[in-house]
Amino acid sequence: MANTDAVAPAGLPDGDSAGTILGHPKGLFVLFFAEMWERFSYYGMRALLIFYLTKHWLFSDGDSGLIYGAYTALVYITPVVGGYLADKYIGQRKAVLFGAVLLTLGHFFMAFEGEPGAGNADNPIIYVFWLALALIIVGSGFLKANISVMVGQLYPRTDVRRDGAYTIFYMGINLGAAIGSLLCGYIGETYGWAYGFGLAGIGMLAGLIVFIWGKPLLLGRGEPPKALAKGREISVYLMGLLLVAICWIAVQNQDEVGVFLGTFGAALVSYVLSIAIFQIPYKGYANAPAAAKYAFAALAALLTISMFFVSQGNESWQLPALMGAGGVLTVMVLQMVSKTDHDRDRIVAAMFLITVSIIFWALFEQAGSSLNLFTDRHVDRGGVPASTFQSINAIYIILLAPVFATLWTVMGRKGIEPSTPMKFGLGVVQVGLGFLVLVWGAESVGIDVPTPVIFIFLIYLLHTTGELCLSPVGLSAMNRLAPAQIASLIMGVWFFASATGNFAAGKIAQATGAEGVGEEAGKAVVLDVYETVGLVAMGVGVAVMVVSPLLKKLMHLDTLTDDGHLEGEAEVPAEPSAAGVHPTNKPA
């Protein structure tokens, strides 16, 4: 076939030239096993982290939830840096290798327990613990930002095997997550923290070895975009170590992470909306109406400055923040009324969906923190370690993702597939319903009786089905709605929203802390918080479903053109950071 799209990039061998397994290049399985072991280590450690904070370091529930939220938020921020440095300088392969080395060190440092204590300066091992978290954060940033892109690089754009390849890769992600949570969680809680964290480190080391061993099978994919001087390569690694130092400080000062997310988030949203409202419709800022443009700039500045103080807990700045946000939205609406532009409308729809996703992740990510503690303290587990229940979501994903993929396809052929906004609304409704089902189950047997374990399986089932309605759909929507010139920016905002949602999850987990009030009262506090967030989520989800026809209209799907594709876009819904964390735009 003389199809120029169906050949390997210039100067590189075809992906099949090293042989195939199950009809796919052998390099795919190198990436499969490397990512599987990385997820094994990450989720194995994640299953134990909240217990390690509360039972070993003796942090309060509230402080532990906030530390956990700051840690997971930073995990979603660093891929922006890791992806940029890979694209600009060292290429995906070297970035993945560097990330794997940092992750291996981080997981092994987690095995240094020291004496139990309240995490104060009198116990120097606490600083090793902070270093371990910082290494894992930055390592994830370099690895997760780039390994899914390498899968796409093994195949020509027109290769019909691409979707199947990402399905295989996605199974590796969830297989590693399920096994890691089960084994590391069980061993850590049964035999000691060092053994559980050490096993996670061994898993990451196995992934690193597989990746190094399999380099020849990658056939030059993911190499630096241009000749790389040794000094520049070392400079990139030094920047990575500097980022480790920054994260080491940040993870110890969780409130400052919230200040950064609030301030930078306001500035980022304002910047994206300024592009949508003025640059794109008027073909440049210079051509936009001056009065509206300058009013928007002033209001955006007010919003950003106000959010800096609001994020620090200064309530007197809440009104200026609301005035800034309301003013920005007013200018946006007036511009939408006065001038028609489909690309602008799509960006506005994307930003709305991104905002909704923050609420979803804030509730969904209770799994590793407050819900993990609830399972440990208030559920009839039959002697099974609570951390092993962290594997349920990954197992449900493996079982249900093919079902949802088939369901959307069949409904699409019949013309009855729900719109993207409708799916988002359904996702948020389900995550809220999961909490309400758990509250009902706990209260139905009595507050002084352990909650039947079936309700833990039910909340994870509803959260997983909600995730399958929102996470993969959101990745696809960001790619479809973003104009080619800001595709990576919009995807970056999507994952920044995931970081914000994770930090908000930490705040919610902090609200569930009820030390010193007795076991039954503590359980009641958690259930009260869960009932509140469940009802709020249900209300938000229903509201999104009600306005979904308007949002669908703003998406202008009938006028979309195929002007580009994102590498990694086809990766299926493993978990929020699994696909296209730092996508690159490919010409059609």
Coordinates of C-alpha atoms in Angstrom, one line a residue:
M1 CA 0.0 0.0 0.0
A2 CA 1.4 3.3 -1.0
N3 CA 0.0 5.3 1.9
T4 CA 2.5 7.8 3.3
D5 CA 0.7 7.9 6.6
A6 CA 1.2 4.2 7.1
V7 CA 5.0 4.2 7.3
A8 CA 7.3 4.8 10.2
P9 CA 8.7 8.4 10.7
A10 CA 11.6 9.3 8.6
G11 CA 14.9 7.7 9.7
L12 CA 13.1 5.2 12.0
P13 CA 12.4 1.5 11.4
D14 CA 8.8 0.2 11.2
G15 CA 7.3 -0.7 14.5
D16 CA 7.0 -4.3 13.5
S17 CA 10.6 -4.7 12.3
A18 CA 11.7 -6.3 15.7
G19 CA 8.8 -8.8 15.5
T20 CA 5.3 -8.9 17.0
I21 CA 3.5 -10.5 19.8
L22 CA -0.3 -11.0 19.4
G23 CA 0.0 -8.9 16.2
H24 CA 1.5 -5.9 18.0
P25 CA 5.1 -4.6 18.1
K26 CA 7.2 -6.1 20.9
G27 CA 7.9 -2.5 22.1
L28 CA 4.3 -2.3 23.2
F29 CA 4.8 -5.0 25.8
V30 CA 8.0 -3.3 27.0
L31 CA 5.9 -0.3 27.8
F32 CA 3.0 -2.5 29.1
F33 CA 5.2 -4.1 31.7
A34 CA 7.0 -0.9 32.6
E35 CA 3.7 0.9 33.2
M36 CA 2.1 -2.1 34.9
W37 CA 5.0 -2.2 37.5
E38 CA 4.8 1.6 37.9
R39 CA 1.1 1.4 38.7
F40 CA 1.8 -1.6 41.0
S41 CA 4.2 0.5 43.0
Y42 CA 2.1 3.7 42.9
Y43 CA -1.2 2.2 44.0
G44 CA 0.5 -0.2 46.4
M45 CA 2.0 2.8 48.2
R46 CA -1.3 4.8 47.9
A47 CA -3.2 2.0 49.6
L48 CA -1.0 2.3 52.7
L49 CA -0.3 6.0 52.8
I50 CA -3.2 7.2 54.8
F51 CA -2.7 4.4 57.4
Y52 CA 1.0 5.1 57.5
L53 CA 0.3 8.8 58.3
T54 CA -2.3 8.1 61.0
K55 CA -0.9 4.9 62.6
H56 CA 2.9 5.3 62.3
W57 CA 3.5 9.1 62.2
L58 CA 0.4 9.7 64.3
F59 CA -0.9 12.6 62.3
S60 CA -4.5 13.5 63.0
D61 CA -7.1 12.3 60.5
G62 CA -7.5 15.9 59.3
D63 CA -3.8 16.6 58.9
S64 CA -3.4 13.2 57.2
G65 CA -6.2 13.9 54.7
L66 CA -4.6 17.3 53.9
I67 CA -1.2 15.8 53.4
Y68 CA -2.7 13.1 51.2
G69 CA -4.6 15.7 49.1
A70 CA -1.5 17.9 48.7
Y71 CA 0.6 14.9 47.6
T72 CA -1.9 13.7 45.0
A73 CA -2.5 17.2 43.8
L74 CA 1.3 17.6 43.1
V75 CA 1.3 14.3 41.3
Y76 CA -1.1 15.9 38.8
I77 CA 0.9 19.2 38.5
T78 CA 4.4 17.8 37.7
P79 CA 3.4 16.1 34.4
V80 CA 3.2 19.6 32.9
V81 CA 6.9 20.1 33.6
G82 CA 7.9 16.5 32.7
G83 CA 6.0 16.6 29.4
Y84 CA 7.4 20.0 28.4
L85 CA 11.1 19.0 29.1
A86 CA 10.6 15.8 27.2
D87 CA 9.1 17.5 24.2
K88 CA 11.6 20.3 24.2
Y89 CA 14.8 18.6 25.1
I90 CA 15.4 15.0 26.2
G91 CA 12.6 13.1 24.4
Q92 CA 10.1 10.7 26.0
R93 CA 12.4 7.7 26.5
K94 CA 15.0 9.5 28.6
A95 CA 12.2 11.3 30.5
V96 CA 10.5 7.9 31.3
L97 CA 13.9 6.5 32.4
F98 CA 14.7 9.4 34.6
G99 CA 11.2 9.3 36.1
A100 CA 11.5 5.5 36.8
V101 CA 14.8 6.1 38.6
L102 CA 13.3 8.8 40.8
L103 CA 10.2 6.6 41.5
T104 CA 12.4 3.6 42.4
L105 CA 14.4 5.7 44.9
G106 CA 11.2 7.2 46.3
H107 CA 9.5 3.9 46.9
F108 CA 12.6 2.5 48.6
F109 CA 12.9 5.6 50.8
M110 CA 9.3 5.0 51.9
A111 CA 10.6 1.7 53.5
F112 CA 12.6 3.7 56.1
E113 CA 10.2 3.8 59.0
G114 CA 12.1 5.2 62.0
E115 CA 10.4 5.3 65.3
P116 CA 6.7 6.0 65.4
G117 CA 5.9 9.6 66.3
A118 CA 3.9 12.7 65.6
G119 CA 6.0 13.7 62.6
N120 CA 8.1 16.4 64.3
A121 CA 11.7 17.5 63.8
D122 CA 12.8 15.3 66.7
N123 CA 12.5 12.3 64.4
P124 CA 14.9 13.0 61.4
I125 CA 13.4 10.1 59.4
I126 CA 10.3 12.2 58.8
Y127 CA 12.4 14.2 56.4
V128 CA 13.3 11.0 54.6
F129 CA 9.6 10.4 54.3
W130 CA 9.0 13.9 52.8
L131 CA 11.9 13.2 50.4
A132 CA 10.3 9.9 49.4
L133 CA 7.0 11.6 48.6
A134 CA 8.8 14.4 46.6
L135 CA 10.7 11.8 44.5
I136 CA 7.5 9.9 43.7
I137 CA 5.7 13.1 42.8
V138 CA 8.4 14.2 40.3
G139 CA 9.1 10.7 39.1
S140 CA 5.4 10.4 38.2
G141 CA 5.6 13.7 36.5
F142 CA 8.4 12.5 34.1
L143 CA 7.0 9.0 33.6
K144 CA 3.3 9.4 33.3
A145 CA 3.6 12.5 31.1
N146 CA 5.4 10.5 28.4
I147 CA 5.0 6.8 28.4
S148 CA 1.5 6.8 26.9
V149 CA 2.8 9.1 24.1
M150 CA 5.4 6.4 23.4
V151 CA 2.7 3.8 22.8
G152 CA 1.3 6.0 20.0
Q153 CA 4.7 6.5 18.5
L154 CA 5.0 2.8 17.8
Y155 CA 2.1 3.0 15.3
P156 CA 1.3 5.0 12.2
R157 CA -1.7 7.2 12.6
T158 CA -3.8 5.1 10.2
D159 CA -2.8 1.8 11.8
V160 CA -6.0 0.0 12.8
R161 CA -4.2 -1.6 15.7
R162 CA -3.9 1.6 17.6
D163 CA -7.1 1.3 19.7
G164 CA -6.3 -2.3 20.5
A165 CA -2.8 -1.3 21.5
Y166 CA -4.1 1.3 24.0
T167 CA -6.6 -1.2 25.3
I168 CA -3.7 -3.6 26.0
F169 CA -1.7 -0.8 27.6
Y170 CA -4.7 0.2 29.7
M171 CA -5.2 -3.3 31.0
G172 CA -1.6 -3.2 32.2
I173 CA -2.3 0.0 34.1
N174 CA -5.3 -1.5 36.0
L175 CA -3.7 -4.9 36.4
G176 CA -0.8 -3.3 38.2
A177 CA -3.1 -1.0 40.2
A178 CA -5.2 -4.0 41.4
I179 CA -2.4 -6.3 42.2
G180 CA -0.3 -3.6 43.9
S181 CA -3.2 -2.6 46.2
L182 CA -3.8 -6.2 47.1
L183 CA -0.3 -7.3 47.8
C184 CA 1.4 -4.2 49.1
G185 CA -1.7 -3.4 51.2
Y186 CA -1.9 -6.8 52.7
I187 CA 1.8 -7.2 53.4
G188 CA 2.2 -3.7 54.7
E189 CA -0.7 -4.0 57.2
T190 CA 0.1 -7.6 58.1
Y191 CA 3.9 -7.7 58.4
G192 CA 4.9 -4.0 58.7
W193 CA 5.0 -0.8 56.7
A194 CA 8.6 -1.3 55.5
Y195 CA 7.7 -4.6 53.8
G196 CA 4.7 -3.2 52.0
F197 CA 6.5 -0.1 50.8
G198 CA 9.6 -2.2 50.1
L199 CA 7.5 -4.5 47.8
A200 CA 6.2 -1.4 46.0
G201 CA 9.9 -0.4 45.5
I202 CA 10.7 -3.8 44.1
G203 CA 7.8 -3.5 41.7
M204 CA 9.1 -0.2 40.4
L205 CA 12.6 -1.6 40.1
A206 CA 11.2 -4.4 38.0
G207 CA 9.6 -1.8 35.8
L208 CA 12.8 0.1 35.4
I209 CA 14.8 -3.1 34.5
V210 CA 12.2 -4.1 31.9
F211 CA 12.3 -0.6 30.4
I212 CA 16.1 -0.6 30.2
W213 CA 16.2 -4.1 28.9
G214 CA 13.6 -3.4 26.2
K215 CA 15.2 -0.3 24.8
P216 CA 16.2 -2.0 21.5
L217 CA 12.5 -3.1 21.0
L218 CA 11.4 0.6 21.1
L219 CA 13.3 1.1 17.8
G220 CA 14.3 4.7 18.5
R221 CA 10.9 5.9 19.5
G222 CA 10.8 8.8 22.0
E223 CA 14.3 10.0 21.4
P224 CA 15.3 13.7 21.7
P225 CA 13.8 15.9 19.0
K226 CA 17.2 17.1 18.0
A227 CA 20.8 16.4 18.9
L228 CA 21.2 16.6 22.6
A229 CA 24.4 18.0 24.1
K230 CA 25.5 16.2 27.2
G231 CA 25.6 19.4 29.2
R232 CA 22.0 20.2 28.3
E233 CA 20.8 16.7 29.2
I234 CA 22.5 17.0 32.6
S235 CA 20.9 20.4 33.0
V236 CA 17.4 18.9 32.5
Y237 CA 18.1 16.2 35.2
L238 CA 19.3 18.9 37.5
M239 CA 16.1 20.8 36.9
G240 CA 14.3 17.6 37.8
L241 CA 16.2 17.4 41.1
L242 CA 15.4 21.1 41.8
L243 CA 11.7 20.2 41.3
V244 CA 12.2 17.4 43.8
A245 CA 13.5 20.0 46.3
I246 CA 10.5 22.3 45.6
C247 CA 8.1 19.4 46.1
W248 CA 9.9 18.4 49.3
I249 CA 9.1 21.8 50.7
A250 CA 5.6 22.0 49.2
V251 CA 4.4 18.6 50.6
Q252 CA 5.3 19.8 54.1
N253 CA 3.4 23.0 53.6
Q254 CA 0.1 21.8 52.3
D255 CA -1.8 25.1 52.7
E256 CA 0.7 26.7 50.4
V257 CA -0.2 24.1 47.7
G258 CA -3.8 25.3 48.1
V259 CA -2.7 29.0 47.7
F260 CA -0.8 28.0 44.5
L261 CA -3.8 26.1 43.1
G262 CA -6.2 28.9 43.8
T263 CA -4.1 31.7 42.5
F264 CA -2.6 30.0 39.5
G265 CA -5.9 28.4 38.7
A266 CA -7.7 31.7 38.6
A267 CA -5.0 33.2 36.3
L268 CA -5.0 30.1 34.1
V269 CA -8.8 30.1 33.6
S270 CA -8.7 33.9 32.9
Y271 CA -5.9 33.4 30.3
V272 CA -7.8 30.6 28.5
L273 CA -11.0 32.6 28.5
S274 CA -9.2 35.7 27.1
I275 CA -7.9 33.6 24.2
A276 CA -11.5 32.3 23.6
I277 CA -13.2 35.6 24.0
F278 CA -10.8 38.0 22.2
Q279 CA -7.9 36.4 20.4
I280 CA -9.7 33.7 18.5
P281 CA -12.9 35.5 17.4
Y282 CA -11.1 38.7 16.4
K283 CA -8.0 37.1 15.0
G284 CA -5.8 38.7 17.6
Y285 CA -6.0 40.8 20.7
A286 CA -5.3 44.0 18.8
N287 CA -8.6 43.7 16.8
A288 CA -10.8 43.1 19.9
P289 CA -13.0 45.8 21.3
A290 CA -10.9 47.9 23.6
A291 CA -13.5 48.6 26.3
A292 CA -14.4 44.9 26.8
K293 CA -10.8 43.8 26.5
Y294 CA -9.5 46.2 29.2
A295 CA -12.5 45.5 31.5
F296 CA -11.9 41.8 31.2
A297 CA -8.2 42.3 32.1
A298 CA -9.0 44.4 35.1
L299 CA -11.6 41.9 36.4
A300 CA -9.3 39.0 35.8
A301 CA -6.6 40.7 37.8
L302 CA -9.1 41.4 40.6
L303 CA -10.1 37.7 40.6
T304 CA -6.5 36.4 40.6
I305 CA -5.4 38.7 43.4
S306 CA -8.5 38.0 45.4
M307 CA -8.0 34.3 45.1
F308 CA -4.5 34.6 46.5
F309 CA -5.9 35.9 49.7
V310 CA -9.0 33.7 49.7
S311 CA -6.8 30.6 49.3
Q312 CA -5.0 31.8 52.5
G313 CA -8.3 31.8 54.4
N314 CA -8.9 35.6 54.3
E315 CA -12.7 35.8 54.2
S316 CA -12.7 39.6 53.6
W317 CA -11.5 38.9 50.1
Q318 CA -14.4 36.6 49.2
L319 CA -16.6 39.4 48.0
P320 CA -13.9 40.9 45.6
A321 CA -13.3 37.4 44.3
L322 CA -17.0 37.0 43.6
M323 CA -17.1 40.4 41.9
G324 CA -14.1 39.5 39.7
A325 CA -15.5 36.1 38.8
G326 CA -19.0 37.6 38.1
G327 CA -17.4 40.4 36.0
V328 CA -15.3 38.0 33.9
L329 CA -18.4 35.8 33.2
T330 CA -20.5 38.9 32.4
V331 CA -17.9 40.1 29.8
M332 CA -17.8 36.6 28.4
V333 CA -21.6 36.3 28.0
L334 CA -21.9 39.8 26.4
Q335 CA -19.2 38.9 23.9
M336 CA -20.9 35.6 23.1
V337 CA -24.1 37.5 22.4
S338 CA -22.5 40.2 20.3
K339 CA -20.3 38.0 18.1
T340 CA -20.7 34.5 16.8
D341 CA -17.7 32.2 17.0
H342 CA -17.9 28.4 17.2
D343 CA -14.3 27.8 18.5
R344 CA -14.9 30.3 21.3
D345 CA -18.2 28.5 22.3
R346 CA -16.4 25.1 22.3
I347 CA -13.7 26.5 24.6
V348 CA -16.4 27.9 27.0
A349 CA -18.1 24.5 27.0
A350 CA -14.8 22.8 27.7
M351 CA -14.1 25.1 30.6
F352 CA -17.6 24.4 32.1
L353 CA -16.9 20.6 31.9
I354 CA -13.5 21.1 33.5
T355 CA -15.1 22.9 36.4
V356 CA -17.6 20.1 36.8
S357 CA -14.7 17.6 36.9
I358 CA -13.2 19.3 39.9
I359 CA -16.3 18.4 41.9
F360 CA -16.2 14.8 40.7
W361 CA -12.5 14.2 41.6
A362 CA -12.9 15.9 45.0
L363 CA -15.4 13.2 45.9
F364 CA -14.0 10.3 43.9
E365 CA -10.5 10.7 45.5
Q366 CA -11.9 10.1 49.0
A367 CA -11.1 6.5 48.2
G368 CA -7.5 6.7 49.3
S369 CA -8.0 8.9 52.3
S370 CA -11.2 9.2 54.4
L371 CA -13.0 6.2 52.8
N372 CA -9.9 4.1 53.4
L373 CA -10.0 5.1 57.1
F374 CA -13.8 4.5 57.3
T375 CA -13.3 1.0 55.9
D376 CA -10.6 0.3 58.4
R377 CA -12.6 1.6 61.5
H378 CA -16.3 1.2 60.8
V379 CA -16.8 -1.7 58.3
D380 CA -17.2 -5.4 59.0
R381 CA -14.3 -6.6 56.8
G382 CA -14.1 -10.1 58.2
G383 CA -10.4 -9.6 59.1
V384 CA -9.4 -8.5 55.6
P385 CA -6.9 -5.6 55.7
A386 CA -8.7 -2.3 54.7
S387 CA -6.0 -1.3 52.2
T388 CA -6.7 -4.2 50.0
F389 CA -10.2 -2.7 49.2
Q390 CA -8.3 -0.1 47.2
S391 CA -8.0 -2.7 44.4
I392 CA -11.8 -2.8 43.9
N393 CA -11.9 0.2 41.6
A394 CA -9.2 -1.1 39.3
I395 CA -10.9 -4.5 39.1
Y396 CA -14.3 -2.9 38.3
I397 CA -12.6 -0.9 35.6
I398 CA -11.1 -4.0 34.0
L399 CA -14.5 -5.6 34.0
L400 CA -16.7 -2.7 33.1
A401 CA -14.6 -0.6 30.7
P402 CA -15.3 -2.9 27.7
V403 CA -19.0 -2.9 28.6
F404 CA -19.2 0.9 28.6
A405 CA -17.2 1.2 25.4
T406 CA -19.6 -1.2 23.7
L407 CA -22.6 0.5 25.2
W408 CA -21.6 3.9 23.9
T409 CA -20.9 2.5 20.4
V410 CA -24.2 0.6 20.2
M411 CA -26.1 3.7 21.5
G412 CA -24.3 5.9 19.0
R413 CA -25.3 3.7 16.1
K414 CA -28.9 4.0 17.2
G415 CA -28.6 7.7 17.7
I416 CA -29.5 7.6 21.4
E417 CA -26.0 8.0 22.9
P418 CA -26.0 10.6 25.7
S419 CA -24.2 13.8 24.9
T420 CA -20.8 14.6 26.6
P421 CA -22.4 17.0 29.1
M422 CA -25.1 14.5 29.9
K423 CA -22.5 11.9 30.6
F424 CA -20.7 14.3 32.9
G425 CA -23.9 14.9 34.8
L426 CA -24.5 11.2 35.1
G427 CA -20.9 10.7 36.4
V428 CA -21.3 13.3 39.1
V429 CA -24.8 12.0 40.1
Q430 CA -23.3 8.5 40.5
V431 CA -20.4 9.6 42.7
G432 CA -22.8 11.4 44.9
L433 CA -25.2 8.5 45.0
G434 CA -22.3 6.2 46.0
F435 CA -21.9 8.3 49.2
L436 CA -25.6 8.3 49.9
V437 CA -25.8 4.5 49.5
L438 CA -23.0 4.1 52.0
V439 CA -24.7 6.5 54.5
W440 CA -28.0 4.7 54.1
G441 CA -26.3 1.3 54.6
A442 CA -24.4 2.4 57.7
E443 CA -27.4 4.0 59.3
S444 CA -29.8 1.2 58.5
V445 CA -27.9 -1.3 60.7
G446 CA -27.3 1.3 63.5
I447 CA -24.5 3.7 64.1
D448 CA -23.0 1.4 66.8
V449 CA -22.9 -1.6 64.5
P450 CA -20.1 -2.1 61.9
T451 CA -21.3 -1.3 58.4
P452 CA -21.8 -4.4 56.2
V453 CA -18.9 -4.7 53.7
I454 CA -21.4 -5.0 50.7
F455 CA -21.8 -1.2 50.9
I456 CA -18.1 -0.6 50.3
F457 CA -18.4 -2.7 47.2
L458 CA -21.5 -0.7 46.2
I459 CA -19.9 2.7 46.7
Y460 CA -16.9 1.7 44.6
L461 CA -19.2 0.3 41.9
L462 CA -21.1 3.5 41.6
H463 CA -17.9 5.6 41.7
T464 CA -16.4 3.4 39.0
T465 CA -19.4 3.7 36.7
G466 CA -19.3 7.4 37.3
E467 CA -15.6 7.5 36.4
L468 CA -16.3 5.7 33.2
C469 CA -19.0 8.3 32.3
L470 CA -16.6 11.2 33.0
S471 CA -12.9 10.5 32.8
P472 CA -12.5 8.9 29.3
V473 CA -15.3 11.1 28.0
G474 CA -13.6 14.2 29.3
L475 CA -10.3 13.3 27.7
S476 CA -12.0 12.8 24.4
A477 CA -14.0 16.0 24.8
M478 CA -11.0 18.2 25.5
N479 CA -9.4 16.9 22.3
R480 CA -12.5 17.5 20.2
L481 CA -13.4 20.9 21.6
A482 CA -10.0 22.6 21.8
P483 CA -8.8 24.4 18.6
A484 CA -5.5 23.0 17.4
Q485 CA -3.5 26.0 18.4
I486 CA -4.3 25.6 22.1
A487 CA -5.0 21.8 22.3
S488 CA -2.1 21.1 24.7
L489 CA -3.1 24.1 26.9
I490 CA -6.7 22.9 27.2
M491 CA -5.5 19.4 28.1
G492 CA -3.2 21.0 30.6
V493 CA -6.1 22.8 32.2
W494 CA -8.0 19.5 32.4
F495 CA -5.2 17.9 34.4
F496 CA -4.7 21.0 36.5
A497 CA -8.4 20.7 37.4
S498 CA -7.7 17.1 38.5
A499 CA -4.9 18.4 40.8
T500 CA -7.4 21.0 42.2
G501 CA -10.0 18.2 42.7
N502 CA -7.4 16.1 44.6
F503 CA -6.5 19.0 46.9
A504 CA -10.2 19.6 47.5
A505 CA -10.5 15.9 48.3
G506 CA -7.9 16.5 51.0
K507 CA -10.0 19.4 52.4
I508 CA -13.1 17.1 52.5
A509 CA -11.1 14.4 54.2
Q510 CA -9.8 16.9 56.7
A511 CA -13.5 17.8 57.5
T512 CA -14.2 14.1 58.3
G513 CA -11.5 14.1 61.1
A514 CA -13.1 13.7 64.4
E515 CA -10.4 12.7 66.9
G516 CA -11.2 12.6 70.5
V517 CA -15.0 12.3 70.3
G518 CA -15.3 8.6 70.5
E519 CA -15.7 5.9 67.8
E520 CA -19.5 6.2 67.3
A521 CA -19.4 10.0 67.3
G522 CA -16.5 9.9 64.9
K523 CA -18.4 7.6 62.6
A524 CA -21.4 10.0 62.7
V525 CA -19.2 13.0 61.7
V526 CA -17.9 11.1 58.7
L527 CA -21.4 10.0 57.6
D528 CA -22.7 13.6 58.0
V529 CA -19.9 14.9 55.7
Y530 CA -20.6 12.1 53.2
E531 CA -24.3 12.8 53.3
T532 CA -23.7 16.5 52.6
V533 CA -21.2 16.0 49.8
G534 CA -23.4 13.3 48.3
L535 CA -26.5 15.6 48.2
V536 CA -24.4 18.4 46.8
A537 CA -23.0 16.2 44.1
M538 CA -26.5 14.9 43.2
G539 CA -27.7 18.4 42.9
V540 CA -24.8 19.5 40.7
G541 CA -25.1 16.4 38.6
V542 CA -28.8 17.0 38.0
A543 CA -28.2 20.6 37.2
V544 CA -25.5 19.7 34.6
M545 CA -28.0 17.2 33.0
V546 CA -30.6 19.9 32.8
V547 CA -28.3 22.4 31.1
S548 CA -26.7 19.7 28.9
P549 CA -28.8 20.6 25.8
L550 CA -27.4 24.2 26.0
L551 CA -23.9 22.9 26.5
K552 CA -24.2 20.5 23.6
K553 CA -25.3 23.4 21.4
L554 CA -22.2 25.4 22.5
M555 CA -20.1 22.4 21.3
H556 CA -21.2 22.9 17.7
L557 CA -20.4 19.3 16.8
D558 CA -21.9 19.7 13.4
T559 CA -19.2 22.1 12.3
L560 CA -16.2 20.3 13.8
T561 CA -13.4 19.6 11.3
D562 CA -10.6 17.0 11.6
D563 CA -7.8 19.5 12.0
G564 CA -5.5 17.4 14.1
H565 CA -5.0 14.5 16.6
L566 CA -3.4 14.2 19.9
E567 CA -0.8 11.6 20.5
G568 CA -2.0 9.3 23.3
E569 CA -5.6 10.4 22.8
A570 CA -6.9 6.9 22.2
E571 CA -5.7 5.5 25.6
V572 CA -8.7 4.2 27.3
P573 CA -10.1 5.3 30.7
A574 CA -7.6 3.8 33.1
E575 CA -7.5 6.6 35.6
P576 CA -7.4 10.3 35.3
S577 CA -3.7 10.7 34.7
A578 CA -3.3 7.7 32.4
A579 CA -3.7 9.2 29.0
G580 CA -2.3 12.2 27.2
V581 CA -1.1 14.0 30.2
H582 CA 1.2 16.2 28.0
P583 CA -0.1 15.6 24.5
T584 CA 1.5 16.8 21.4
N585 CA -0.5 17.9 18.4
K586 CA 0.0 15.9 15.2
P587 CA -0.8 17.3 11.8
A588 CA -3.7 15.7 10.0

